[in-house]
Coordinates of C-alpha atoms and ligand atoms in Angstrom, one line a residue:
X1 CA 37.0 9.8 -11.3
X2 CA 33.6 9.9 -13.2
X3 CA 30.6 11.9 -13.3
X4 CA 29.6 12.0 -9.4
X5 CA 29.8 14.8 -7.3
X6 CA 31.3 14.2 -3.8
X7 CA 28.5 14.3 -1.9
X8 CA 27.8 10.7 -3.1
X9 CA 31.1 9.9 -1.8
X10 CA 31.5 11.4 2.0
X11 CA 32.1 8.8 4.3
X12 CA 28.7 7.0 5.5
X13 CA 26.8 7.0 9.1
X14 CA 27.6 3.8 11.3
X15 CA 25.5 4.6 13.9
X16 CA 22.4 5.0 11.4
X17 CA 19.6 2.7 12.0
X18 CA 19.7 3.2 8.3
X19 CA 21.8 0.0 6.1
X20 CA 24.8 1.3 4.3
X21 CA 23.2 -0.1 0.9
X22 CA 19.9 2.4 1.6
X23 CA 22.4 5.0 2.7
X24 CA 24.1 5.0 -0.7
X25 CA 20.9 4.4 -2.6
X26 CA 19.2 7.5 -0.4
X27 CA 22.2 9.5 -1.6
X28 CA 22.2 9.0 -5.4
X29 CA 18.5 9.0 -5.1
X30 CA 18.4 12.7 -3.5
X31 CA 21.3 13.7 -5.9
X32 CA 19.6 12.7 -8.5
X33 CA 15.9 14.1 -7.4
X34 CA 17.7 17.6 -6.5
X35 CA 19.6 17.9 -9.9
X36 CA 22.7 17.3 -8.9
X37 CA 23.3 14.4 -10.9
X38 CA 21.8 15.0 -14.5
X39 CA 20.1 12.3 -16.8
X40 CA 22.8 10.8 -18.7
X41 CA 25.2 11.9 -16.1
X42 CA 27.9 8.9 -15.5
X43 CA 28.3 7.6 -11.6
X44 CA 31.1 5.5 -10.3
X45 CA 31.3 2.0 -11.0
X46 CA 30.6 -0.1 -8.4
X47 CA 34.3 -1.4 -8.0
X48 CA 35.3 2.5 -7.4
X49 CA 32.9 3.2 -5.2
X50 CA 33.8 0.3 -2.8
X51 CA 37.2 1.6 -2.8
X52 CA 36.2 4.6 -2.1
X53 CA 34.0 4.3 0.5
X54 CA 35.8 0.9 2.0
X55 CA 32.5 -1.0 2.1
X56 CA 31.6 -4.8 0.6
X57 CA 31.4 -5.1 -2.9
X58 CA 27.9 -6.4 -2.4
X59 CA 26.4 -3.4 -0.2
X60 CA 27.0 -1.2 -3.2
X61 CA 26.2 -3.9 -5.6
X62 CA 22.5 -3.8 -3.3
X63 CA 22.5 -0.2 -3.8
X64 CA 22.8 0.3 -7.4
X65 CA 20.5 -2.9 -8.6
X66 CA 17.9 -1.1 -5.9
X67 CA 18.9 2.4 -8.3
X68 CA 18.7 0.4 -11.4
X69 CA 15.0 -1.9 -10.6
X70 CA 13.1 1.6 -9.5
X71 CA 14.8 3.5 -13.2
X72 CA 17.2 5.9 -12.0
X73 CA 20.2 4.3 -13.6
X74 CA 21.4 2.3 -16.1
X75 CA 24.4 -0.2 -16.5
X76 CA 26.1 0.8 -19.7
X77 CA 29.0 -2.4 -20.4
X78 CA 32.2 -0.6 -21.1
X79 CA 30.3 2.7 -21.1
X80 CA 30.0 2.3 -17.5
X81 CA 27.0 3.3 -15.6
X82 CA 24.8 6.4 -16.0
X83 CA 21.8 8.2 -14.1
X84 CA 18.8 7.2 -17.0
X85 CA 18.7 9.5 -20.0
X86 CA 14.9 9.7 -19.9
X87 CA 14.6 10.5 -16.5
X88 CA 12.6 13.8 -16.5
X89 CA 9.4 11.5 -17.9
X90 CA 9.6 10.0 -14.0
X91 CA 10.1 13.3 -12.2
X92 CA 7.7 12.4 -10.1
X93 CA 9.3 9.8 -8.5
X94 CA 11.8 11.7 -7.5
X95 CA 9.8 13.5 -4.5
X96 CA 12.1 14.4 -2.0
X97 CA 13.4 11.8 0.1
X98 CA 12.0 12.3 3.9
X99 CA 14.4 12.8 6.1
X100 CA 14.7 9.3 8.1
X101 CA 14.9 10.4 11.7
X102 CA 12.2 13.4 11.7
X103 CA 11.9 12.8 15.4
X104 CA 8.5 11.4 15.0
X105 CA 8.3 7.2 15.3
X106 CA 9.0 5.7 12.0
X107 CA 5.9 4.2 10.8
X108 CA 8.0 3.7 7.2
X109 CA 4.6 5.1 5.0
X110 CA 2.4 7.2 7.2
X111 CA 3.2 9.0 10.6
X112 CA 1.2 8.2 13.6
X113 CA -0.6 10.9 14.7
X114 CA -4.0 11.3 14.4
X115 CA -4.8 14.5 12.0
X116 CA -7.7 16.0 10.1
X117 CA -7.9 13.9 6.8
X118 CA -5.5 11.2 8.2
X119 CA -5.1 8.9 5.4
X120 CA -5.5 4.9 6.1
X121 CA -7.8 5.2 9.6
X122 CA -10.5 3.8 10.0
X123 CA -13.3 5.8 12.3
X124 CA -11.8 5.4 15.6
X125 CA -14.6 7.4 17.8
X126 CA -16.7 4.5 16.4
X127 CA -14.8 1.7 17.4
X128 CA -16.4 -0.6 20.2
X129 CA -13.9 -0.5 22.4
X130 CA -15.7 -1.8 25.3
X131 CA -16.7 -4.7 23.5
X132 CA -13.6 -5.1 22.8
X133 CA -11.9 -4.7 26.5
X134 CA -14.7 -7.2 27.8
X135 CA -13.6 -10.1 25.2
X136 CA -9.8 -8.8 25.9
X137 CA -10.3 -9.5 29.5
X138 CA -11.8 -12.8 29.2
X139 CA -8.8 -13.6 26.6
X140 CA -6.2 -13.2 28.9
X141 CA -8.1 -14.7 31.6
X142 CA -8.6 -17.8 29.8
X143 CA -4.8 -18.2 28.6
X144 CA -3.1 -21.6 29.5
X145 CA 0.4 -22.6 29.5
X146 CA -0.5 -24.3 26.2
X147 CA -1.0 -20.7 24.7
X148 CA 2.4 -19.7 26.1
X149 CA 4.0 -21.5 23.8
X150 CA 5.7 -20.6 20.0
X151 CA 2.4 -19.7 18.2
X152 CA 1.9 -21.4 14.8
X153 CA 3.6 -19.3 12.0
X154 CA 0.9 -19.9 9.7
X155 CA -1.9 -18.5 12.1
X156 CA -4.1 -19.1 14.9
X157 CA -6.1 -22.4 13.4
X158 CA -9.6 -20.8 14.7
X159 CA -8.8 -17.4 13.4
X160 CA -7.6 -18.9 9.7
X161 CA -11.1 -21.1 10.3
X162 CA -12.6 -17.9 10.6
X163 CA -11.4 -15.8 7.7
X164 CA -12.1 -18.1 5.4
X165 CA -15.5 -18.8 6.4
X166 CA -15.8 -14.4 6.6
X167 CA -14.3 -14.6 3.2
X168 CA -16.8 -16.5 2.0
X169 CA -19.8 -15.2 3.0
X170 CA -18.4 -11.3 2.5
X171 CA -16.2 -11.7 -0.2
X172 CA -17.4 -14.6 -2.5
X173 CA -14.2 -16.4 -2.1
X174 CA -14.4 -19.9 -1.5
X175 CA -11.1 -21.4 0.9
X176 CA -10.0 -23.4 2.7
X177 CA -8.4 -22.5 6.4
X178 CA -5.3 -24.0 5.1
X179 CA -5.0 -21.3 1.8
X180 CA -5.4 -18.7 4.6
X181 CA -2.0 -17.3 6.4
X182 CA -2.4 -14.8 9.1
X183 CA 0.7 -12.1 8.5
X184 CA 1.4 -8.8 10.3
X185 CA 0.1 -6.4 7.5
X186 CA -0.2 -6.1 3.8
X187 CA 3.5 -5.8 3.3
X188 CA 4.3 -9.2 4.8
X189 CA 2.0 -10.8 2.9
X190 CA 3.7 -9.0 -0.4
X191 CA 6.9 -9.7 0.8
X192 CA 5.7 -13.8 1.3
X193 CA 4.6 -13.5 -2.1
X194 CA 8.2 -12.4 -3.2
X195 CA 10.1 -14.6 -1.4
X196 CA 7.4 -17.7 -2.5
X197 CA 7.1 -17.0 -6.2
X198 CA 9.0 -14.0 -7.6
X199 CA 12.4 -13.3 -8.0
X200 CA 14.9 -10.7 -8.5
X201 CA 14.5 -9.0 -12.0
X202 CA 11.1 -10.4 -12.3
X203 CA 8.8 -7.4 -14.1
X204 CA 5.5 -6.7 -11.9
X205 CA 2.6 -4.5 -13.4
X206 CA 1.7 -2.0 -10.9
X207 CA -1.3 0.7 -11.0
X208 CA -0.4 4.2 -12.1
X209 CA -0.8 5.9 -9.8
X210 CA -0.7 3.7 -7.3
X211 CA 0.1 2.8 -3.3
X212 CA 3.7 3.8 -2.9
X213 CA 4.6 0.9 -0.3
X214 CA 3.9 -1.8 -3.4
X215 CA 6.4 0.0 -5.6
X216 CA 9.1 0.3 -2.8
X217 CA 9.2 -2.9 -1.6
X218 CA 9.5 -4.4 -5.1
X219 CA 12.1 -2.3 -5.5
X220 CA 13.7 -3.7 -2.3
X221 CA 13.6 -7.2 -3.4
X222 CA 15.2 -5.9 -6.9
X223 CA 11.6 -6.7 -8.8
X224 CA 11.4 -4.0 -11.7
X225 CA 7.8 -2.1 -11.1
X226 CA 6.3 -1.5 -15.0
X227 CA 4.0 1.3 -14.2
X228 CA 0.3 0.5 -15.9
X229 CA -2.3 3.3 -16.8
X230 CA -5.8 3.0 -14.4
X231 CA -8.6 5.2 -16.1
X232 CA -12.8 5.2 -14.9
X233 CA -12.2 0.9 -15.8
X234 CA -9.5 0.4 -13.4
X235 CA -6.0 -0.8 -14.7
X236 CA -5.9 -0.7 -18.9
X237 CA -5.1 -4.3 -18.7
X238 CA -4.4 -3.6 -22.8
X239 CA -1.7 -1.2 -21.6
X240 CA -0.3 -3.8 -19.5
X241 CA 0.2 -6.6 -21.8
X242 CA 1.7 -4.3 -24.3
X243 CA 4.1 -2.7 -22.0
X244 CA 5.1 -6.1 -20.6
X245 CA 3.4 -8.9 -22.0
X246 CA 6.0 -11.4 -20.0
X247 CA 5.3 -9.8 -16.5
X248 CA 5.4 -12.1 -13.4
X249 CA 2.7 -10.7 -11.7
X250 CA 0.1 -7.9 -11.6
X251 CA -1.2 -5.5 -8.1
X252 CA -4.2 -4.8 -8.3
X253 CA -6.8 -3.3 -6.0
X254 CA -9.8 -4.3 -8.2
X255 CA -12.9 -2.9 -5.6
X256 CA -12.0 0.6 -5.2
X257 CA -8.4 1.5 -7.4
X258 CA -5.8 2.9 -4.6
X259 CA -5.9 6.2 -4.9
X260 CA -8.9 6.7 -7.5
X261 CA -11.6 4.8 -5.8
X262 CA -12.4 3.4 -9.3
X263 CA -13.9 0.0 -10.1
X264 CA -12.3 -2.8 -12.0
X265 CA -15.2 -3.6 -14.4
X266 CA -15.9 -7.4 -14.9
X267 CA -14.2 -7.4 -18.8
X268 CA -10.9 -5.8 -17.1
X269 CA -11.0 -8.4 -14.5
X270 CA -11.4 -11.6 -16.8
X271 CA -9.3 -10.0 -19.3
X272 CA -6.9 -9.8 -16.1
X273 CA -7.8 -13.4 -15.6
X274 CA -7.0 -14.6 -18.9
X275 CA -3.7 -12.3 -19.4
X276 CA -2.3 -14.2 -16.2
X277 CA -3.9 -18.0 -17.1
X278 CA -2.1 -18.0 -20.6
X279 CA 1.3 -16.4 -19.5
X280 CA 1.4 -18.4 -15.5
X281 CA 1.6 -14.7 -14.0
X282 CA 0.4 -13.9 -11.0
X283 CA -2.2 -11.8 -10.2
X284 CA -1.9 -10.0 -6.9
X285 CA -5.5 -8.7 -5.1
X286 CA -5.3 -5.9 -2.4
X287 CA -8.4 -5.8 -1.1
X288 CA -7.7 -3.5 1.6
X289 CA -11.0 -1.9 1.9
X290 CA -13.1 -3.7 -0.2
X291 CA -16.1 -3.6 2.2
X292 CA -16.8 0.0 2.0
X293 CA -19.0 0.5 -1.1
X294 CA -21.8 2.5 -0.7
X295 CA -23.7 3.1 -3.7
X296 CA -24.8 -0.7 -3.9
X297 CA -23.5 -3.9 -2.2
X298 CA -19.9 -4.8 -1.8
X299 CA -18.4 -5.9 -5.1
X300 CA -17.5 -9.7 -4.9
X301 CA -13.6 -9.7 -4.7
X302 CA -11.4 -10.5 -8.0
X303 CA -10.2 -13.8 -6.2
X304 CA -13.8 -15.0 -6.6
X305 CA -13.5 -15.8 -10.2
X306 CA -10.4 -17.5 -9.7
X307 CA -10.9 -20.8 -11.8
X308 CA -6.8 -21.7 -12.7
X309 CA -5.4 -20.6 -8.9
X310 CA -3.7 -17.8 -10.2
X311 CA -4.8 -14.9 -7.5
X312 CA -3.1 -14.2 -4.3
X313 CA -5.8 -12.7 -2.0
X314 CA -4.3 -10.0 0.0
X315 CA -6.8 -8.4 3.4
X316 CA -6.0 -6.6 6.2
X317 CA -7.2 -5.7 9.6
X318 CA -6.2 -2.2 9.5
X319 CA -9.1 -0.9 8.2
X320 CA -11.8 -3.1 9.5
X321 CA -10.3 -3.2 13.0
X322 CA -7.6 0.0 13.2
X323 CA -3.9 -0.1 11.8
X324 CA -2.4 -1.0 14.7
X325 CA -3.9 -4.0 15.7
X326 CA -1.1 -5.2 12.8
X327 CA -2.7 -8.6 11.5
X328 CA -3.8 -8.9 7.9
X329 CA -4.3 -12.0 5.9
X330 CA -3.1 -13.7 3.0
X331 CA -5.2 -16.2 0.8
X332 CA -3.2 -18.4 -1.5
X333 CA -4.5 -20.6 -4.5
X334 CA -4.6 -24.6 -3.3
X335 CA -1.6 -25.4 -5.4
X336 CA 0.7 -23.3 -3.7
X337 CA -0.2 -24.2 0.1
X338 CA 2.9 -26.1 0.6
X339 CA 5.0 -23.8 -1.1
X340 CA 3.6 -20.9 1.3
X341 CA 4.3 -23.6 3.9
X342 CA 8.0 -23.7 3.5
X343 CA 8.3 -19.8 3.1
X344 CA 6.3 -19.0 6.4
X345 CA 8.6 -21.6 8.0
X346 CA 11.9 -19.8 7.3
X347 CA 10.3 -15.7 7.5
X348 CA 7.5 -15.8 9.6
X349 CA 7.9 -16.3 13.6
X350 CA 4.3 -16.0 13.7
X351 CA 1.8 -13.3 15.3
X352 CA 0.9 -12.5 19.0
X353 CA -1.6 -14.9 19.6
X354 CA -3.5 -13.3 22.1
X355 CA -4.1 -10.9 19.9
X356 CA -5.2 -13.4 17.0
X357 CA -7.5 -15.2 20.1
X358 CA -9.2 -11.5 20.5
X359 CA -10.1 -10.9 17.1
X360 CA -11.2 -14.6 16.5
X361 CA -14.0 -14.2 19.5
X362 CA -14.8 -10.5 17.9
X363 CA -15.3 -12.5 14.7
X364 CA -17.3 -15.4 16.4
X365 CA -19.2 -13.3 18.7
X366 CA -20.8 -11.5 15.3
X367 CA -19.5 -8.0 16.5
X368 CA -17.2 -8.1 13.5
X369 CA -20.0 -9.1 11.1
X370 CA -21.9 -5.7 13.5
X371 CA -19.2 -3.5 13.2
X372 CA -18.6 -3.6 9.5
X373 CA -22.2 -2.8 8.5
X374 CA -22.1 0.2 11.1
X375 CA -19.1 1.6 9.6
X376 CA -20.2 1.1 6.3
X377 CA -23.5 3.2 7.0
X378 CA -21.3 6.0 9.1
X379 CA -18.9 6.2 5.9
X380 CA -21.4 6.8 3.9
X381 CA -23.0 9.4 5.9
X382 CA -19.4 11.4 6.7
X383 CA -18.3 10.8 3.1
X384 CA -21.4 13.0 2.3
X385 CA -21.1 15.7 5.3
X386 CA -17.6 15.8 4.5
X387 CA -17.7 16.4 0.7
X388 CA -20.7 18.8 1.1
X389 CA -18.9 21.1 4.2
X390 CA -15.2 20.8 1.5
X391 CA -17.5 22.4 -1.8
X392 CA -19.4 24.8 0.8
X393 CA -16.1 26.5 1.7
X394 CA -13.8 25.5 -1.5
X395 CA -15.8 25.1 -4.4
X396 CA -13.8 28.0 -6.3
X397 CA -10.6 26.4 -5.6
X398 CA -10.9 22.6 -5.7
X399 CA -13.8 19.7 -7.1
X400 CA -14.5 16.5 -4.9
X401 CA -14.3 13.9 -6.6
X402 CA -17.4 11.3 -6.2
X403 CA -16.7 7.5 -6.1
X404 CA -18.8 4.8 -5.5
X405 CA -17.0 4.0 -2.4
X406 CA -13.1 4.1 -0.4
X407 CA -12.2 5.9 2.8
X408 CA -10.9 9.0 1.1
X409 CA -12.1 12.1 -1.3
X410 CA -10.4 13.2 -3.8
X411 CA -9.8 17.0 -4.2
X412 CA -8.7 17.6 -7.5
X413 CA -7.1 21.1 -7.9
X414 CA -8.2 23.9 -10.6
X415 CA -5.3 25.8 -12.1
X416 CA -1.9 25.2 -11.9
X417 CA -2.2 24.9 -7.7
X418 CA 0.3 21.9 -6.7
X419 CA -0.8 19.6 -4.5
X420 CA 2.4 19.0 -3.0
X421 CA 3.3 22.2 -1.6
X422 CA -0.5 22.6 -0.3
X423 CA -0.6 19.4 1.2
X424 CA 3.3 20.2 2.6
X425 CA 1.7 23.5 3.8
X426 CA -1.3 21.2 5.3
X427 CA 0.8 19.3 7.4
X428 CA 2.4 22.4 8.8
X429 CA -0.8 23.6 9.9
X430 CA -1.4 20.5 11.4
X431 CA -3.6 19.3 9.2
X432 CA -3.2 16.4 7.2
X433 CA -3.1 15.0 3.2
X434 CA -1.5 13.2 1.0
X435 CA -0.6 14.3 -2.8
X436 CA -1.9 12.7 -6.0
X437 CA 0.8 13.3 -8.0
X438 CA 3.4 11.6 -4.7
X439 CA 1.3 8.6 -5.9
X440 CA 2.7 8.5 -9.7
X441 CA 4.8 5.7 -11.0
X442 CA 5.1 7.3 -14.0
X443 CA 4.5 10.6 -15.7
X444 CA 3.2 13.8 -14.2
X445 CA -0.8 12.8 -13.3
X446 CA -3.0 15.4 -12.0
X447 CA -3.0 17.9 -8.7
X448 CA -5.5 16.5 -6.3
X449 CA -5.6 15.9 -2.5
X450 CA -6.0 12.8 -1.1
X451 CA -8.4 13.6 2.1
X452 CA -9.5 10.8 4.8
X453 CA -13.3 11.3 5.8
X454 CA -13.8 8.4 8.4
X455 CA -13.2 10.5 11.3
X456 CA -14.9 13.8 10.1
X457 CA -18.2 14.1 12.3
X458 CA -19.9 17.0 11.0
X459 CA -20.6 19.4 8.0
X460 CA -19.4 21.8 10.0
X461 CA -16.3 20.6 11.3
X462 CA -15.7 20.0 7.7
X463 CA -16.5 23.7 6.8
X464 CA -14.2 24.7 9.6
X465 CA -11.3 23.0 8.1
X466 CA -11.7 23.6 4.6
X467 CA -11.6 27.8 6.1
X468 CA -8.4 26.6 7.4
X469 CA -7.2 24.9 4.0
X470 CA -8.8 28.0 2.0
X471 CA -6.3 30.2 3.8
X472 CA -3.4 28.2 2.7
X473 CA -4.4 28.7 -1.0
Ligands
PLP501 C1 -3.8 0.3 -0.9 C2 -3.6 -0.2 0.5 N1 -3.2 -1.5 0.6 C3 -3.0 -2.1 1.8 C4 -3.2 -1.3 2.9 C5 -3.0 -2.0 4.3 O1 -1.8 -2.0 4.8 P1 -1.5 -2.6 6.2 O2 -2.1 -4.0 6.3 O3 0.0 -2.7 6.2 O4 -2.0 -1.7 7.3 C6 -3.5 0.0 2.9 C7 -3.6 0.8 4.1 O5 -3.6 2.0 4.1 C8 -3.7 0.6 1.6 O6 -4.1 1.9 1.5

């Protein structure tokens, strides 16, 4: 038999909630990321391994394109197939795999506790939650049979009437309630996208570094991720047309860069613009927390510049509202409504509607309009307590980072410290970040934590944490 060594090849778990294809991808992948299988190294062909293993053809066939799309191998002809030559460039990729049933619920990115530096919450001692059990109340009270029914799959009409008009006012955006589908976070509305207008062995630019979730699902749906440089500008959109001028589509998260915080400045954007108008590529916003700015108003989104209906408009609820509240929204250009139509119809079965009634009364009522500006002036205030108590306890060891705005600071590391064992050592302590260099495409990038300040209340809480982070140093 070839190059692989027989762990690759012992029998597979039935009774994993796990698919056998991400079984045998998890496999080559940890092989791969643990040495086992060197660059260059030859694996079994995919006709062998369904011998061996007694599986569908296709099930490996999943496993290996999934392999191939995110880099690690490489379908030689008659030479058969071998792990990538140039693999050590994409190292960090190759973070170990968590273990999929660590007894704590799958969340599939982030766990669900609530820990100092938490990445991706939103302040939760500050939500209204009175408020919000009053309109809940009268919700439910006010349910008919004619809300019993199967809710639309496109979105509650007066919640979609809603958006758009927040949209507009907020965002600059100019919609329709019709461009506007309600979906059950931001990777439903990627996946829509997919299904609507990409296809498998499309080439999508993605930031470097960048939100992991993007470059996972793409590599799901068999979409090859081309990993694209972001400096103090935001995506090099030059690097990007030279690495793939012919690319499908282009993430973006052009108000503050996920994980740098940076800007996209107004030449990136209409070069961004053009790039896509001339080659019919998509551009794809995230615009997950495009409201919290505080060194001057919110940047108008991307999406508002739109003139040729090339940006998808991606938005969630999780940071506005709280993550699991689960509705986000997806804006499409006019063009595509019916298209986005006939998607929805086969892969959405809509969202709870209750829950869509709720927010559209929050949204009515002006608490959501109320709520934002709060938050934005508490952010601003804990992004400052938090930084200051970090540097009053850490300055030797670590420098924050200062961005213009974003729900995190960024900790960069001095030395040759690695981020991922602290932040591993972190989160045995019980405290809680995420590492830069986890968030790399591409290439090695620098040691920094990644540390949530929306629910950090005082200097001194901060200074009492950063003791505890000092000790793990
Ligand atoms: C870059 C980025 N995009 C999108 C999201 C929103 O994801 P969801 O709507 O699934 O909560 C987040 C949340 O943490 C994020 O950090």
């Amino acid at each position: 038999m070839t190059g692989a060594k027989p762990d690759t090849l012992l029998p597979l778990d039935p009774a994993a909630a796990t698919p056998f294809y991400r079984q045998i991808y998890d496999r080559f992948r940890g092989a791969i990321a643990s040495g086992v299988l060197k660059p260059g190294d030859r694996i079994p062909s995919a006709r062998a391994l369904t011998k061996e293993l007694g599986l569908a053809r296709g099930t490996i066939e999943a496993a290996y394109s999934l392999l191939a799309a995110e880099g690690y191998i490489q379908a030689r002809g008659q030479a058969g197939t071998i792990v990538t030559p140039d693999l050590k460039a994409r190292t960090p990729v190759l973070s170990p795999i968590p273990p999929s049933d660590g007894g704590m619920a799958s969340t599939s990115f982030r766990p669900n506790s609530i820990l100092p530096f938490q990445m991706g919450l939103p302040a939760l001692d500050a939500f209204p939650r009175k408020i919000w059990a009053r309109l809940g109340a009268r919700c439910v009270r006010a349910m008919q049979p004619s809300d019993m029914v199967h809710p639309s799959v496109y979105g509650l009409p007066a919640l979609r009437a809603q958006i758009a008009a927040y949209l507009q006012v907020s965002r600059g955006i100019n919609c329709s309630p019709s461009q506007v589908f309600v979906t059950s976070g931001y990777r439903h509305s990627i996946a829509l996208i997919a299904h609507a207008l990409l296809k498998a062995g499309d080439r999508v630019w993605l930031e470097n570094p960048g939100y992991p979730p993007t470059r996972d699902l793409f590599g799901h749906m068999h979409i090859a991720s081309v990993a694209v440089p972001v400096d103090r500008d935001g995506m090099v959109i030059s690097d990007g047309i030279k690495l793939a001028p012919r690319a499908r589509a282009a993430v973006v998260t052009p108000a503050h860069q996920s994980p740098l915080c940076v800007s996209l400045s107004l030449p990136r954007r209409l070069a961004l613009l053009d790039w896509a108008g001339r080659n019919n590529a998509w551009i794809i916003e995230d615009d997950y927390d495009g409201e919290y700015r505080y060194v001057s108003r919110p940047l108008p989104a991307l999406k508002s510049l739109d003139r040729d209906g090339r940006v998808l408009y991606a938005g969630t609820f999780s940071k506005l509202l709280f993550p699991s509240i689960r509705l986000a929204y997806l804006v499409v250009p006019e063009a595509q409504i019916e298209r986005f139509e006939e998607i929805a119809d086969v892969f959405v079965g809509g969202s709870p509607e209750l829950t869509q009634a709720l927010v559209t009364a929050f949204i009515t009522e002006g608490h959501f309009a109320r709520h934002i500006q709060r938050m934005r002036r508490l952010y601003s205030e804990r992004r400052d307590l938090a930084a200051a108590g970090l540097e009053n306890v850490l300055a030797k060891h670590m420098r924050v980072d200062s961005q213009p705005g974003g729900m995190h600071l960024i900790l960069r590391l001095q030395g040759k410290q690695s981020d991922r064992e602290l932040s591993a050592r972190m989160r045995k302590e019980g405290l809680y970040a995420e590492a830069l260099t986890d968030w790399m495409l591409e290439g090695e990038g620098a040691s920094a934590l990644l540390l949530n300040f929306t629910n950090i209340n005082s200097e001194s809480t901060a200074e009492n944490l950063a003791t505890r982070i000092s000790r793990l140093i």
